[in-house]
């Protein structure tokens, strides 16, 4: 009998083994796990999906901290500015209440005090001089005159002296100025004088002519605009 032959053992290629999915450091399989891994409830990190089904915890960098500090500094400056403005406003209001009323009341008291100290109204009389180059300021000069005559507080009688120069006649405008000067309905008995400086070429020449015509002890100068 023939000897039995041992079975042949065939050689096989090794089977390929799939590597296990590796996770990057700080990455988790679920968003809840990633959120739970943050320090101090997210003050120093945030969760971001990486596109492969994982959720990674990212740490805030230098740029983020710089931007955060900048926002904090701006908020502190805004608070300081707000408190400063509020303090100044309240302080002025308290000072005004302590000193007894509004600016109008103080102006009236000052007017009365000056009149008493001077011994008469004329000692506190004021002339308001308005130098004007009429061609350029003809559209606003009436408004300026009206504002001064009706709104400006004075410690005594107030006279407004308009001194102007013009290279050519302006009949309509000059006639309107003469009508305003002739008006006797100005408040508190105030007066308007209009004077054309014929040889003037400048504001300084207008002022020199006005100062020669002023009779009151006090003079103020307003621009035409």
Backbone as numpy.savetxt, mean C-alpha at the origin, in Angstrom:
# Nx Ny Nz CAx CAy CAz Cx Cy Cz
21.19 -116.84 -19.12 20.34 -115.63 -19.12 21.21 -114.39 -19.12
20.71 -113.47 -19.86 21.50 -112.21 -19.95 21.35 -111.43 -18.67
22.42 -110.81 -18.31 22.40 -109.99 -17.08 21.46 -108.81 -17.26
20.71 -108.58 -16.18 19.79 -107.41 -16.26 20.57 -106.11 -16.26
20.14 -105.25 -17.09 20.82 -103.95 -17.25 20.22 -102.93 -16.30
21.08 -102.20 -15.63 20.60 -101.14 -14.73 19.94 -100.04 -15.51
18.89 -99.50 -14.97 18.21 -98.40 -15.70 19.13 -97.18 -15.88
19.04 -96.60 -17.05 19.84 -95.40 -17.37 19.18 -94.17 -16.76
20.01 -93.52 -16.14 19.50 -92.25 -15.55 19.81 -91.13 -16.51
18.78 -90.51 -17.03 19.00 -89.43 -18.01 19.36 -88.10 -17.34
20.16 -87.30 -18.03 20.58 -85.99 -17.47 19.59 -84.93 -17.89
19.20 -84.18 -16.99 18.21 -83.13 -17.30 18.82 -81.74 -17.05
18.38 -80.75 -17.87 18.77 -79.35 -17.64 18.10 -78.81 -16.38
18.84 -78.04 -15.62 18.22 -77.51 -14.39 17.06 -76.59 -14.72
16.01 -76.68 -13.92 14.82 -75.85 -14.14 15.09 -74.42 -13.69
14.58 -73.51 -14.47 14.74 -72.09 -14.12 13.86 -71.74 -12.93
14.44 -71.08 -11.99 13.70 -70.68 -10.78 13.47 -69.17 -10.83
12.22 -68.82 -10.77 11.91 -67.39 -10.79 12.35 -66.74 -9.49
13.10 -65.65 -9.57 13.51 -64.96 -8.33 12.31 -64.33 -7.66
12.32 -64.27 -6.34 11.25 -63.62 -5.60 11.30 -62.11 -5.80
10.15 -61.54 -5.90 10.09 -60.08 -6.09 10.75 -59.38 -4.92
11.75 -58.59 -5.23 12.49 -57.87 -4.19 11.89 -56.49 -4.02
11.81 -56.07 -2.82 11.29 -54.74 -2.53 12.45 -53.81 -2.19
12.35 -52.58 -2.72 13.37 -51.59 -2.43 13.24 -51.17 -0.97
14.32 -50.72 -0.39 14.24 -50.27 1.01 13.21 -49.15 1.16
12.39 -49.28 2.17 11.37 -48.27 2.44 10.12 -48.43 1.63
9.97 -49.51 0.87 8.79 -49.73 0.06 7.96 -50.85 0.67
6.64 -50.77 0.47 5.71 -51.71 1.07 4.69 -52.13 0.03
4.04 -53.25 0.33 3.08 -53.79 -0.62 1.75 -53.09 -0.60
1.46 -52.36 0.42 0.18 -51.64 0.49 0.41 -50.21 0.97
-0.55 -49.37 0.61 -0.43 -47.97 1.01 -0.58 -47.81 2.52
-1.45 -48.63 3.10 -1.66 -48.53 4.55 -0.39 -48.85 5.31
0.36 -49.89 4.84 1.60 -50.24 5.51 2.63 -49.13 5.38
2.68 -48.51 4.18 3.63 -47.41 3.99 3.28 -46.22 4.87
1.98 -45.91 4.98 1.58 -44.80 5.83 1.92 -45.06 7.29
1.77 -46.31 7.71 2.09 -46.63 9.09 3.55 -46.59 9.41
4.40 -46.67 8.36 5.85 -46.68 8.59 6.44 -45.28 8.67
5.66 -44.26 8.39 6.20 -42.90 8.45 6.42 -42.48 9.90
7.40 -41.60 10.09 7.68 -41.10 11.41 6.84 -39.86 11.71
6.36 -39.79 12.93 5.62 -38.62 13.40 4.45 -38.28 12.47
3.75 -39.31 12.05 2.54 -39.14 11.23 2.77 -38.29 9.99
3.90 -38.46 9.38 4.12 -37.80 8.09 4.76 -36.44 8.13
5.28 -36.05 9.29 5.95 -34.75 9.35 7.27 -34.75 8.58
7.89 -35.88 8.43 9.21 -35.94 7.80 9.23 -36.78 6.52
8.09 -37.32 6.08 8.10 -38.18 4.89 6.71 -38.23 4.29
6.63 -38.68 3.04 5.35 -38.88 2.37 5.41 -40.20 1.60
4.26 -40.72 1.18 4.14 -42.00 0.48 3.90 -41.74 -0.99
4.63 -42.47 -1.83 4.53 -42.28 -3.27 4.58 -43.64 -3.96
3.61 -43.97 -4.84 3.67 -45.24 -5.57 4.81 -45.22 -6.58
5.48 -46.39 -6.74 6.64 -46.43 -7.64 6.31 -46.97 -9.02
5.03 -47.25 -9.30 4.66 -47.75 -10.62 4.73 -49.26 -10.75
5.27 -49.96 -9.77 5.37 -51.42 -9.81 4.48 -52.06 -8.75
3.48 -51.36 -8.29 2.58 -51.89 -7.31 3.05 -51.73 -5.88
4.13 -51.01 -5.68 4.65 -50.82 -4.35 4.48 -49.36 -3.93
4.46 -49.15 -2.64 4.32 -47.81 -2.08 5.56 -47.52 -1.23
6.25 -46.46 -1.62 7.53 -46.16 -0.98 7.42 -44.90 -0.13
8.13 -44.95 0.98 8.19 -43.80 1.89 9.36 -42.93 1.48
9.05 -41.69 1.09 10.09 -40.75 0.64 10.34 -39.73 1.74
11.58 -39.46 2.01 11.95 -38.49 3.03 12.03 -37.09 2.42
11.60 -36.10 3.17 11.73 -34.72 2.71 13.21 -34.35 2.65
13.56 -33.60 1.56 14.94 -33.21 1.36 15.21 -31.78 1.78
16.41 -31.32 1.43 16.84 -29.97 1.83 15.94 -28.91 1.21
15.58 -29.11 -0.06 14.74 -28.11 -0.73 13.39 -27.98 -0.04
12.78 -29.10 0.37 11.49 -29.05 1.04 11.59 -28.29 2.35
12.65 -28.58 3.13 12.80 -27.89 4.41 13.08 -26.41 4.23
13.85 -26.06 3.18 14.11 -24.65 2.91 12.81 -23.92 2.56
11.98 -24.55 1.72 10.71 -23.94 1.34 9.79 -23.80 2.55
9.78 -24.82 3.42 8.95 -24.76 4.62 9.40 -23.63 5.55
10.71 -23.51 5.74 11.22 -22.43 6.59 10.90 -21.07 6.00
10.96 -20.96 4.66 10.62 -19.70 4.01 9.16 -19.34 4.25
8.27 -20.33 4.15 6.85 -20.07 4.42 6.63 -19.65 5.87
7.32 -20.31 6.79 7.18 -19.95 8.20 7.66 -18.52 8.45
8.80 -18.16 7.84 9.33 -16.81 8.01 8.36 -15.77 7.45
7.76 -16.05 6.29 6.79 -15.11 5.71 5.55 -14.98 6.59
5.11 -16.09 7.17 3.94 -16.03 8.06 4.25 -15.21 9.30
5.46 -15.38 9.86 5.84 -14.61 11.05 5.91 -13.12 10.72
6.48 -12.79 9.57 6.56 -11.37 9.16 5.18 -10.78 8.97
4.26 -11.57 8.37 2.90 -11.07 8.17 2.22 -10.81 9.52
2.42 -11.71 10.47 1.83 -11.51 11.79 2.41 -10.28 12.48
3.73 -10.10 12.39 4.35 -8.93 13.01 3.82 -7.65 12.39
3.69 -7.63 11.06 3.17 -6.44 10.38 1.73 -6.16 10.79
0.92 -7.21 10.86 -0.48 -7.03 11.25 -0.60 -6.47 12.66
0.16 -7.04 13.59 0.10 -6.54 14.97 0.64 -5.11 15.08
1.67 -4.79 14.29 2.22 -3.44 14.34 1.22 -2.41 13.85
0.57 -2.72 12.70 -0.43 -1.79 12.16 -1.59 -1.63 13.13
-2.04 -2.76 13.69 -3.15 -2.68 14.65 -2.76 -1.87 15.88
-1.52 -2.05 16.35 -1.07 -1.31 17.52 -1.03 0.19 17.24
-0.47 0.57 16.08 -0.39 1.99 15.74 -1.78 2.59 15.60
-2.69 1.86 14.93 -4.05 2.37 14.74 -4.74 2.58 16.08
-4.69 1.55 16.95 -5.35 1.66 18.24 -4.71 2.75 19.09
-3.38 2.85 19.03 -2.68 3.87 19.82 -3.11 5.28 19.39
-3.21 5.50 18.08 -3.64 6.82 17.61 -5.06 7.12 18.02
-5.92 6.10 17.94 -7.30 6.32 18.35 -7.38 6.67 19.83
-6.63 5.96 20.63 -6.65 6.24 22.07 -6.10 7.63 22.37
-5.01 8.00 21.65 -4.46 9.35 21.85 -5.48 10.42 21.47
-6.17 10.18 20.34 -7.15 11.18 19.90 -8.28 11.30 20.91
-8.73 10.16 21.44 -9.80 10.22 22.45 -9.31 10.91 23.72
-8.05 10.63 24.11 -7.52 11.24 25.33 -7.34 12.74 25.18
-7.02 13.17 23.96 -6.79 14.60 23.75 -8.06 15.36 23.40
-9.14 14.62 23.22 -10.41 15.33 23.10 -10.93 15.54 21.71
-11.09 14.47 20.93 -11.86 14.58 19.71 -11.09 14.52 18.42
-11.77 14.92 17.36 -11.27 14.77 16.00 -10.36 15.93 15.62
-9.82 15.84 14.39 -8.96 16.91 13.88 -9.74 18.21 13.69
-11.02 18.09 13.30 -11.83 19.29 13.12 -12.01 20.03 14.45
-12.25 19.27 15.51 -12.42 19.91 16.82 -11.12 20.56 17.27
-10.00 19.88 17.04 -8.72 20.48 17.41 -8.45 21.74 16.61
-8.82 21.74 15.31 -8.60 22.93 14.49 -9.44 24.10 15.00
-10.68 23.81 15.40 -11.51 24.89 15.93 -10.96 25.43 17.25
-10.47 24.53 18.10 -9.88 25.00 19.37 -8.61 25.81 19.11
-7.81 25.35 18.13 -6.59 26.09 17.81 -6.94 27.47 17.25
-7.98 27.54 16.42 -8.41 28.82 15.88 -8.84 29.77 16.99
-9.62 29.25 17.93 -10.07 30.09 19.05 -8.90 30.53 19.91
-7.94 29.60 20.17 -6.80 29.96 21.02 -5.94 31.02 20.36
-5.69 30.85 19.05 -4.88 31.87 18.35 -5.57 33.23 18.37
-6.87 33.21 18.20 -7.59 34.49 18.20 -7.51 35.15 19.57
-7.64 34.35 20.63 -7.54 34.92 21.98 -6.15 35.43 22.28
-5.12 34.66 21.87 -3.75 35.09 22.13 -3.37 36.33 21.32
-3.87 36.41 20.10 -3.50 37.54 19.24 -4.30 38.80 19.55
-5.43 38.62 20.24 -6.24 39.78 20.57 -7.09 40.25 19.42
-7.22 39.48 18.38 -8.05 39.86 17.24 -7.85 38.89 16.10
-8.85 38.85 15.21 -8.81 37.90 14.10 -7.71 38.21 13.10
-7.43 39.46 12.84 -6.47 39.80 11.79 -5.06 39.34 12.15
-4.75 39.22 13.43 -3.41 38.75 13.81 -3.20 37.29 13.43
-4.30 36.54 13.26 -4.19 35.14 12.86 -4.62 34.93 11.41
-4.75 36.01 10.65 -5.20 35.89 9.26 -4.14 35.19 8.41
-4.60 34.43 7.43 -3.72 33.63 6.57 -4.06 33.92 5.11
-3.02 34.03 4.30 -3.18 34.12 2.85 -2.61 32.86 2.22
-3.45 32.17 1.44 -3.01 30.98 0.71 -2.71 31.39 -0.73
-1.44 31.27 -1.12 -0.99 31.68 -2.45 -0.96 30.45 -3.36
-1.56 30.61 -4.55 -1.55 29.53 -5.55 -0.89 30.07 -6.82
0.37 29.76 -7.06 0.99 30.15 -8.34 0.54 29.19 -9.43
0.30 29.73 -10.61 -0.32 28.91 -11.66 0.16 29.35 -13.04
0.49 28.36 -13.87 0.74 28.61 -15.30 -0.53 28.18 -16.01
-1.35 29.15 -16.39 -2.74 28.89 -16.73 -2.93 27.95 -17.93
-2.17 28.06 -19.01 -2.48 27.13 -20.11 -2.40 25.66 -19.72
-1.49 25.32 -18.84 -1.34 23.91 -18.45 -2.32 23.49 -17.37
-2.77 24.44 -16.55 -3.56 24.08 -15.37 -4.95 24.67 -15.37
-5.42 25.07 -16.54 -6.74 25.70 -16.61 -7.87 24.72 -16.30
-7.63 23.41 -16.50 -8.70 22.44 -16.27 -8.85 22.04 -14.81
-7.85 22.33 -13.98 -7.91 21.87 -12.59 -7.88 23.02 -11.59
-7.64 24.24 -12.05 -7.43 25.34 -11.11 -8.70 25.66 -10.32
-9.87 25.56 -10.97 -11.12 25.85 -10.25 -11.36 24.83 -9.15
-11.07 23.58 -9.42 -11.22 22.54 -8.40 -10.29 22.78 -7.22
-9.05 23.20 -7.51 -8.10 23.49 -6.43 -8.59 24.65 -5.56
-9.07 25.70 -6.20 -9.57 26.87 -5.46 -10.75 26.46 -4.57
-11.69 25.71 -5.12 -12.87 25.31 -4.37 -12.49 24.44 -3.17
-11.54 23.54 -3.38 -11.14 22.65 -2.28 -10.51 23.45 -1.13
-9.65 24.40 -1.47 -9.00 25.20 -0.42 -10.01 26.08 0.29
-10.89 26.68 -0.45 -11.86 27.60 0.15 -12.84 26.87 1.06
-13.17 25.64 0.75 -14.21 24.93 1.50 -13.68 23.89 2.48
-12.46 23.37 2.26 -12.00 22.23 3.06 -10.85 22.55 4.01
-10.06 23.56 3.71 -8.88 23.85 4.53 -9.28 24.56 5.81
-8.76 24.06 6.95 -8.99 24.71 8.24 -7.95 25.81 8.45
-8.39 26.93 9.01 -7.49 28.07 9.23 -7.72 28.61 10.64
-6.65 29.04 11.32 -6.81 29.62 12.66 -7.44 31.00 12.66
-7.53 31.62 11.48 -8.11 32.95 11.38 -8.71 33.15 10.01
-9.04 34.36 9.64 -9.58 34.63 8.31 -8.63 34.15 7.23
-9.21 33.61 6.16 -8.41 33.02 5.06 -8.72 33.75 3.76
-7.65 34.16 3.09 -7.76 34.73 1.76 -6.92 33.88 0.82
-7.49 33.56 -0.34 -6.77 32.79 -1.36 -6.36 33.76 -2.47
-5.07 33.75 -2.77 -4.53 34.64 -3.80 -4.00 33.79 -4.94
-4.68 33.84 -6.07 -4.25 33.13 -7.27 -3.43 34.07 -8.14
-2.15 33.71 -8.33 -1.29 34.50 -9.21 -0.93 33.61 -10.40
-1.16 34.09 -11.59 -0.94 33.26 -12.77 -0.28 34.05 -13.88
0.33 33.31 -14.77 0.86 33.90 -16.01 0.43 33.03 -17.17
0.29 33.65 -18.32 -0.12 32.94 -19.53 0.47 33.65 -20.74
0.97 32.92 -21.71 1.56 33.56 -22.89 0.52 34.18 -23.82
-0.73 33.82 -23.67 -1.80 34.39 -24.51 -3.07 34.45 -23.69
-3.98 35.30 -24.09 -5.22 35.47 -23.35 -6.08 34.21 -23.44
-6.76 33.93 -22.32 -7.73 32.83 -22.25 -9.04 33.43 -21.74
-9.82 34.05 -22.61 -10.97 34.85 -22.15 -11.96 34.07 -21.30
-12.31 32.87 -21.72 -13.32 32.11 -20.99 -12.82 31.72 -19.59
-11.59 31.24 -19.51 -11.05 30.80 -18.23 -10.85 31.99 -17.31
-10.30 33.09 -17.84 -10.04 34.25 -16.99 -11.35 34.89 -16.51
-12.38 34.83 -17.36 -13.68 35.36 -16.93 -14.26 34.50 -15.81
-14.09 33.20 -15.90 -14.58 32.33 -14.84 -13.84 32.58 -13.54
-12.54 32.84 -13.59 -11.77 33.15 -12.38 -12.23 34.47 -11.76
-12.56 35.45 -12.60 -13.07 36.72 -12.05 -14.43 36.54 -11.38
-15.26 35.66 -11.95 -16.55 35.37 -11.32 -16.37 34.72 -9.96
-15.42 33.80 -9.86 -15.15 33.16 -8.57 -14.65 34.18 -7.55
-13.82 35.13 -8.00 -13.32 36.15 -7.09 -14.43 37.09 -6.61
-15.43 37.30 -7.46 -16.54 38.19 -7.09 -17.59 37.49 -6.25
-17.50 36.19 -6.14 -18.50 35.43 -5.38 -18.34 35.72 -3.88
-19.41 36.08 -3.22 -19.39 36.39 -1.79 -19.98 35.27 -0.95
-20.23 34.13 -1.58 -20.87 33.03 -0.87 -19.87 32.01 -0.35
-18.60 32.34 -0.35 -17.62 31.40 0.19 -17.82 31.24 1.69
-17.55 30.06 2.25 -17.82 29.85 3.68 -16.91 30.70 4.57
-17.42 31.07 5.74 -16.67 31.78 6.77 -16.15 33.14 6.28
-16.80 33.71 5.30 -16.39 35.01 4.80 -15.06 35.02 4.07
-14.62 33.91 3.57 -13.33 33.84 2.88 -13.38 34.59 1.54
-12.19 35.04 1.12 -12.10 35.84 -0.10 -11.12 35.22 -1.08
-11.38 35.48 -2.35 -10.49 35.03 -3.43 -10.05 36.25 -4.23
-8.73 36.36 -4.39 -8.17 37.39 -5.26 -7.45 36.73 -6.42
-7.62 37.28 -7.61 -7.00 36.74 -8.83 -6.10 37.83 -9.40
-4.85 37.48 -9.64 -3.89 38.47 -10.15 -3.07 37.84 -11.28
-3.09 38.50 -12.42 -2.26 38.05 -13.55 -0.95 38.83 -13.55
0.16 38.07 -13.60 1.49 38.70 -13.63 1.92 38.77 -15.09
1.86 39.96 -15.63 2.01 40.11 -17.08 3.40 39.74 -17.58
4.44 40.15 -16.85 5.80 39.92 -17.34 6.44 38.65 -16.77
5.64 37.78 -16.20 6.19 36.57 -15.58 6.45 35.49 -16.62
7.55 34.76 -16.39 7.90 33.61 -17.22 8.13 32.37 -16.37
7.86 32.45 -15.08 8.18 31.32 -14.20 7.31 31.35 -12.96
7.34 30.25 -12.24 6.63 30.16 -10.97 7.25 31.09 -9.93
8.58 31.22 -9.95 9.25 32.10 -9.00 8.80 33.55 -9.17
8.65 33.98 -10.41 8.19 35.35 -10.65 6.77 35.54 -10.13
5.93 34.52 -10.30 4.57 34.62 -9.76 4.58 34.74 -8.24
5.41 33.94 -7.59 5.49 34.00 -6.12 6.01 35.34 -5.64
7.03 35.89 -6.30 7.56 37.20 -5.91 6.48 38.28 -6.00
5.69 38.22 -7.07 4.61 39.20 -7.21 3.55 39.00 -6.13
3.27 37.76 -5.78 2.26 37.48 -4.77 2.71 37.97 -3.40
3.96 37.72 -3.04 4.45 38.12 -1.72 4.43 39.63 -1.55
4.59 40.36 -2.64 4.51 41.82 -2.54 3.08 42.30 -2.31
2.11 41.44 -2.72 0.70 41.84 -2.58 0.05 41.31 -1.32
0.74 40.45 -0.58 0.16 39.86 0.62 0.19 40.86 1.77
-0.90 40.91 2.52 -1.00 41.82 3.66 -1.14 41.08 4.99
-1.48 39.81 4.94 -1.70 39.05 6.18 -0.37 38.59 6.77
-0.32 38.37 8.09 0.95 37.99 8.74 1.40 36.56 8.44
0.50 35.70 7.98 0.83 34.31 7.73 0.54 33.96 6.27
1.48 33.22 5.64 1.34 32.86 4.23 1.61 31.37 4.06
0.76 30.71 3.29 1.00 29.33 2.88 0.92 29.27 1.37
1.63 28.32 0.79 1.72 28.19 -0.67 1.20 26.81 -1.06
0.28 26.80 -2.04 -0.26 25.56 -2.58 0.07 25.46 -4.06
0.37 24.25 -4.53 0.48 24.03 -5.96 -0.90 24.06 -6.60
-0.95 24.38 -7.86 -2.23 24.48 -8.54 -2.89 23.12 -8.70
-2.11 22.05 -8.66 -2.70 20.72 -8.82 -2.83 20.02 -7.48
